[in-house]
Tab-separated table of C-alpha atoms in Angstrom:
chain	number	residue	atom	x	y	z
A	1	UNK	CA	0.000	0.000	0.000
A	2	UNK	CA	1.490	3.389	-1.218
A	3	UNK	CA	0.757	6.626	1.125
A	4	UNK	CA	-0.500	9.525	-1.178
A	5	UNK	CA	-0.508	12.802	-0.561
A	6	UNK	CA	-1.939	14.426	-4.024
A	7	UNK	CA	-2.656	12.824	-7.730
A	8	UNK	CA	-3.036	15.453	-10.615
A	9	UNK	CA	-2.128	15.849	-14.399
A	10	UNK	CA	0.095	18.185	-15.659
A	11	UNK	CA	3.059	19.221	-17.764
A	12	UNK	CA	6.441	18.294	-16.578
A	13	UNK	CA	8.122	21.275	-16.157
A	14	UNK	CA	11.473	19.628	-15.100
A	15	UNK	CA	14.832	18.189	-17.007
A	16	UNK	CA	14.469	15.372	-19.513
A	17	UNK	CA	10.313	15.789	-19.856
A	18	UNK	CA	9.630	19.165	-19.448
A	19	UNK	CA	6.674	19.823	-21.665
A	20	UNK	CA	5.500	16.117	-21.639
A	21	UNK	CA	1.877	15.428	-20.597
A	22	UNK	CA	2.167	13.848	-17.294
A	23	UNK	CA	0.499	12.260	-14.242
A	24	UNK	CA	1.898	12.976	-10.590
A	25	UNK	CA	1.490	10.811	-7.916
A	26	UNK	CA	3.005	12.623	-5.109
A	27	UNK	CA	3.651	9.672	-1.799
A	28	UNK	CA	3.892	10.953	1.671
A	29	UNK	CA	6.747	10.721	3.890
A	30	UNK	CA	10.326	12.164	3.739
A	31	UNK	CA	12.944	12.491	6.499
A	32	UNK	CA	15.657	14.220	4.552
A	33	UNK	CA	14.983	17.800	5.686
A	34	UNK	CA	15.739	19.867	2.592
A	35	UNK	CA	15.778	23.927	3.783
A	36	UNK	CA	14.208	24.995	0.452
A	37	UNK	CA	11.796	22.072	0.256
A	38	UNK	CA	8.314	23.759	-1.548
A	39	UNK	CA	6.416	20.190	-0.813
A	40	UNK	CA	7.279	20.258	3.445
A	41	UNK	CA	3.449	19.061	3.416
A	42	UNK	CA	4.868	15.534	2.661
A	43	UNK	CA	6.977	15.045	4.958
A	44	UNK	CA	4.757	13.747	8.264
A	45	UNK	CA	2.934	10.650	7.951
A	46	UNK	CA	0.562	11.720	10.684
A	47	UNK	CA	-2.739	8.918	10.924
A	48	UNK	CA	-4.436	12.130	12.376
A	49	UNK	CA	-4.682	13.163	8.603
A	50	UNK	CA	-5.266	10.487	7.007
A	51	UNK	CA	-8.247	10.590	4.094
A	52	UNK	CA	-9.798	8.778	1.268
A	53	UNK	CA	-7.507	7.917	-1.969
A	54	UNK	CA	-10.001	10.276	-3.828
A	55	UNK	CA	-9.652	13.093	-1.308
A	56	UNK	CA	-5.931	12.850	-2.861
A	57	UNK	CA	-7.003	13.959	-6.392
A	58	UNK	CA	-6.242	17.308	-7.494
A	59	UNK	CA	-6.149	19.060	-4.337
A	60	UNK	CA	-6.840	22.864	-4.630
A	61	UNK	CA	-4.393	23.871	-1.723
A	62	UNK	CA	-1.335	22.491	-0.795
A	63	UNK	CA	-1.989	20.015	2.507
A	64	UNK	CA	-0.337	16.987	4.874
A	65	UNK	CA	-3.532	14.744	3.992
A	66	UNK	CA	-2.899	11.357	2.241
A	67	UNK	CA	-4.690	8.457	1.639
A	68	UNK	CA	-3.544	4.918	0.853
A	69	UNK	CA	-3.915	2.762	-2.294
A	70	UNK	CA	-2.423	-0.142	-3.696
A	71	UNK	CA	-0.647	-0.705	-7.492
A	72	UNK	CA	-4.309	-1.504	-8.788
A	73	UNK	CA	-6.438	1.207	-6.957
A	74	UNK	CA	-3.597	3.999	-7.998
A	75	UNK	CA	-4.231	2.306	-11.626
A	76	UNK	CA	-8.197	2.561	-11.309
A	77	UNK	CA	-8.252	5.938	-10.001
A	78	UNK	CA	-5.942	7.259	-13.356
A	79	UNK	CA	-8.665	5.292	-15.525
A	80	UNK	CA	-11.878	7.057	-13.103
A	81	UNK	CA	-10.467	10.626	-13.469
A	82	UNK	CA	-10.241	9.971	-17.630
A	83	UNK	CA	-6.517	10.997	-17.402
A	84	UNK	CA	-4.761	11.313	-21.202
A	85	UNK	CA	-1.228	11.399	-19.925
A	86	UNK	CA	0.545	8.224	-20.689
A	87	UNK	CA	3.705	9.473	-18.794
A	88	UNK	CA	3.422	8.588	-15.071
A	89	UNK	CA	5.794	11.100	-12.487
A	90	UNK	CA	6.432	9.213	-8.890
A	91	UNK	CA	7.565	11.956	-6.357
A	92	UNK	CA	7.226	12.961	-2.721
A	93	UNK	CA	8.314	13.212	-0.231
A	94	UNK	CA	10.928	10.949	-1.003
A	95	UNK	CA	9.013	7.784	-2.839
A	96	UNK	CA	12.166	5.601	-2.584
A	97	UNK	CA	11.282	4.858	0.739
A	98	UNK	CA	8.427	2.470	-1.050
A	99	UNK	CA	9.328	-0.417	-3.204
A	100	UNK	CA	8.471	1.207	-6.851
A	101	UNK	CA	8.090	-2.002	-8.174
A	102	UNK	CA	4.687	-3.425	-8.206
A	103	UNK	CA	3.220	0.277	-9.097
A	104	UNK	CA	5.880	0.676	-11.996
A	105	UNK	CA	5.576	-2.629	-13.185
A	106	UNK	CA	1.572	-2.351	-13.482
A	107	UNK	CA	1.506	1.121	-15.116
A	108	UNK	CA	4.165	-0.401	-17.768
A	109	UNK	CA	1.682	-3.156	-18.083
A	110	UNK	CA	-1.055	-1.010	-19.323
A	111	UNK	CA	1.054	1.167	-21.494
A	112	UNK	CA	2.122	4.224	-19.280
A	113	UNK	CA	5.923	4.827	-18.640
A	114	UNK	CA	7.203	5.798	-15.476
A	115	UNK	CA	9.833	8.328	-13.927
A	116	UNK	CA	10.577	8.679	-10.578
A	117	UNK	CA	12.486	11.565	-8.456
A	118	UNK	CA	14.078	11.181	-5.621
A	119	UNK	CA	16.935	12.702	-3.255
A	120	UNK	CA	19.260	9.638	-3.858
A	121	UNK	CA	19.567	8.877	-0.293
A	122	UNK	CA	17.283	5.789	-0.107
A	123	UNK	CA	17.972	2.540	-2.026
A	124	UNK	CA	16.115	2.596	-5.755
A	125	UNK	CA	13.598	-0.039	-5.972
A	126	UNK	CA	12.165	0.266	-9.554
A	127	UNK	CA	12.129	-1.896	-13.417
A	128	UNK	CA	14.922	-1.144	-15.209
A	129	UNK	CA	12.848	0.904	-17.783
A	130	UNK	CA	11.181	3.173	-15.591
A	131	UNK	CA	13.557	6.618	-15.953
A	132	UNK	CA	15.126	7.539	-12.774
A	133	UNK	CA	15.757	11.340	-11.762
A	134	UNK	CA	18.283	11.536	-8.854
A	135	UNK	CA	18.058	15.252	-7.094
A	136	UNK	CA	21.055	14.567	-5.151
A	137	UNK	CA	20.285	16.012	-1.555
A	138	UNK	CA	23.629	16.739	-0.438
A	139	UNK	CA	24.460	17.808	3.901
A	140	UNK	CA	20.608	18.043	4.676
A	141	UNK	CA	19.635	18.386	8.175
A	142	UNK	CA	17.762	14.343	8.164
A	143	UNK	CA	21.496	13.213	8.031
A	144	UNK	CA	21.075	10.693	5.112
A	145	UNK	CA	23.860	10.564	3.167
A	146	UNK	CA	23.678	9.903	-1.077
A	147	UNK	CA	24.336	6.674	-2.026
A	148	UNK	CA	27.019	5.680	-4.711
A	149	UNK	CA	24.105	2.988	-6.292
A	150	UNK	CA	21.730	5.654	-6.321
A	151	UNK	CA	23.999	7.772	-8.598
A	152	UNK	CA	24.747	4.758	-10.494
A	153	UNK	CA	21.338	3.716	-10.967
A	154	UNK	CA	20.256	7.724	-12.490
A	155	UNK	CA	19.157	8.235	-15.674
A	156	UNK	CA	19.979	12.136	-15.556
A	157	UNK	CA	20.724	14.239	-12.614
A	158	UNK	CA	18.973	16.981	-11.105
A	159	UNK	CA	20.901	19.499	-8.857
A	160	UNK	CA	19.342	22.515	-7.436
A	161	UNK	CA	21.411	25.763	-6.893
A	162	UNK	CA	21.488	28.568	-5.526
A	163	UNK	CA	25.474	29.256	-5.002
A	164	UNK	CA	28.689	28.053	-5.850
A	165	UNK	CA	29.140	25.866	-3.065
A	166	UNK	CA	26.214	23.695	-4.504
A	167	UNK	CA	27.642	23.360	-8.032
A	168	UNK	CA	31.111	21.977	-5.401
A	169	UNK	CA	29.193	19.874	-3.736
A	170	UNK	CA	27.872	18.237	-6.310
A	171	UNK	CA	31.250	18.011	-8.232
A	172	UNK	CA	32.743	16.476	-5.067
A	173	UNK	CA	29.339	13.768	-4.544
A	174	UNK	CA	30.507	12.800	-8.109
A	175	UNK	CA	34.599	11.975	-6.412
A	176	UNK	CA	32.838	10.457	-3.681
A	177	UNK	CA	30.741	7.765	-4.980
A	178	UNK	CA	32.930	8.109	-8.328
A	179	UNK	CA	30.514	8.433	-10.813
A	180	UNK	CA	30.241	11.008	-13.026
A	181	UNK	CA	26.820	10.977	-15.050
A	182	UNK	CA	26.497	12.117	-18.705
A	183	UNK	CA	23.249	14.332	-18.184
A	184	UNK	CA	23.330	16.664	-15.697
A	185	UNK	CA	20.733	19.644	-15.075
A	186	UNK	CA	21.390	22.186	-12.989
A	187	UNK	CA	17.915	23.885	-11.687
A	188	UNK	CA	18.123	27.414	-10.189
A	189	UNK	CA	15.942	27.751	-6.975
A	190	UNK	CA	13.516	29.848	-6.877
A	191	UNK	CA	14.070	31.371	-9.994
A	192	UNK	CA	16.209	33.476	-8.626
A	193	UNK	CA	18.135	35.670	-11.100
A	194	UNK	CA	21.596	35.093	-9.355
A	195	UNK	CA	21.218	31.585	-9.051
A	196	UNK	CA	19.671	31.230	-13.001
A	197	UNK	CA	22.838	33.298	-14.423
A	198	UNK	CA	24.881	31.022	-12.045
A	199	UNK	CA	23.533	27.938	-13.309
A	200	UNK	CA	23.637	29.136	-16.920
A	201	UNK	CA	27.332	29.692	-16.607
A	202	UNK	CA	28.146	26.672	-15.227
A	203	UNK	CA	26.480	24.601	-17.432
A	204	UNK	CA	27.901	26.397	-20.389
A	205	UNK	CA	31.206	26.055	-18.855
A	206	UNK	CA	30.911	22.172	-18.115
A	207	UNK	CA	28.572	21.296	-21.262
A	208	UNK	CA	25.725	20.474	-18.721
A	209	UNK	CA	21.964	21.831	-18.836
A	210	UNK	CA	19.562	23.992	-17.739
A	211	UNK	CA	16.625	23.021	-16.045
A	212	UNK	CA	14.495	26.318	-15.297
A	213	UNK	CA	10.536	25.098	-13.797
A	214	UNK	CA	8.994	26.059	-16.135
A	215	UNK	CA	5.474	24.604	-14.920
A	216	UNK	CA	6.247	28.012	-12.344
A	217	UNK	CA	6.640	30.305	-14.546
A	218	UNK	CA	3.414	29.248	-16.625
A	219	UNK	CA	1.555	29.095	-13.059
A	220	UNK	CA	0.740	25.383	-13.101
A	221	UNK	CA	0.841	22.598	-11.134
């Protein structure tokens, strides 16, 4: 059974996708404390909040309510809400604290492909098709360090930034667990214009890219 905290359809705004139709199914629960986290409602798995799986479906307001669901009620609820996307987004929170399997491996089955994103710092339980986005959470307050088979598993990577030190940091995780991935996006946070020009330098400089949100600055989900 997978915790939920929200289910909507959208347009990826982020790396790889952005522009793709896409479904989000957002779990609950996260311990890695990131200081600029804009989803801190996922965090707390609190019973006190706990709601109906369709109480989970595009939510007008940000909130810590979830509901629960298995592979096959997440799967019937995408069908009931007449969802086009074909492209499924698994996020939190921190999802890879669930095994990603059985969900992944149903939604392939019925002709949906799956990405998910995650901080790195839990183990990566997913098919070896589904696309995996590693946002490397580097020195958070939760204590949980990146792990070396998370950045091997990645498809791209995702870093956000905001100063220099980041852009170290994240050169440095890639001595540490010694790999060095071929995609790399760097995403400014908050759309902030030193961090953007930062993050546009850098990725000229090192022949990365630029991931900018760009579901924010269209005002969408």
């Amino acid at each position: 059974m997978y915790k939920i905290n929200e289910v909507f359809e959208t347009i990826q705004g982020e790396a790889s996708f952005t522009g793709t139709p896409s479904i989000f199914l957002r779990l609950q629960g996260c311990p890695v404390g990131c200081a600029w986290c804009d989803t801190k409602q996922t965090w707390e798995v609190d019973n006190l909040y706990k709601v109906s799986l369709d109480e989970t479906v595009e939510k007008k307001a940000d909130s810590d309510h979830w509901g629960e669901g298995s592979a096959e009620q997440i799967l019937a609820l995408f069908k009931a809400r007449g969802y086009n996307a074909k492209h499924v987004v698994i996020t939190g929170g921190e999802p890879c604290m669930y095994d990603l399997n059985p969900i992944c491996a149903l939604l392939h089955q019925h002709g949906y492909s799956t990405q998910i994103e995650t901080s790195g710092t839990f183990e990566i339980l997913v098919p070896e098709q589904t696309w995996v986005t590693v946002s490397p959470k580097i020195n958070m307050r939760g204590g949980y360090k990146v792990l070396s088979s998370a950045m091997q598993r990645a498809n791209e990577i995702k870093h956000p930034i905001a100063m220099q030190k980041h852009v170290e940091e994240l050169e440095a995780l890639f001595v540490t667990t010694g790999v060095s991935p071929k995609l790399v996006y760097l995403q400014p946070i908050s759309q902030k214009v030193s961090a953007t020009k930062l993050a546009i330098d850098t990725c000229i400089e090192k022949n990365w890219r630029l991931s900018i949100q760009v579901h924010k600055y269209l005002g969408i989900n």
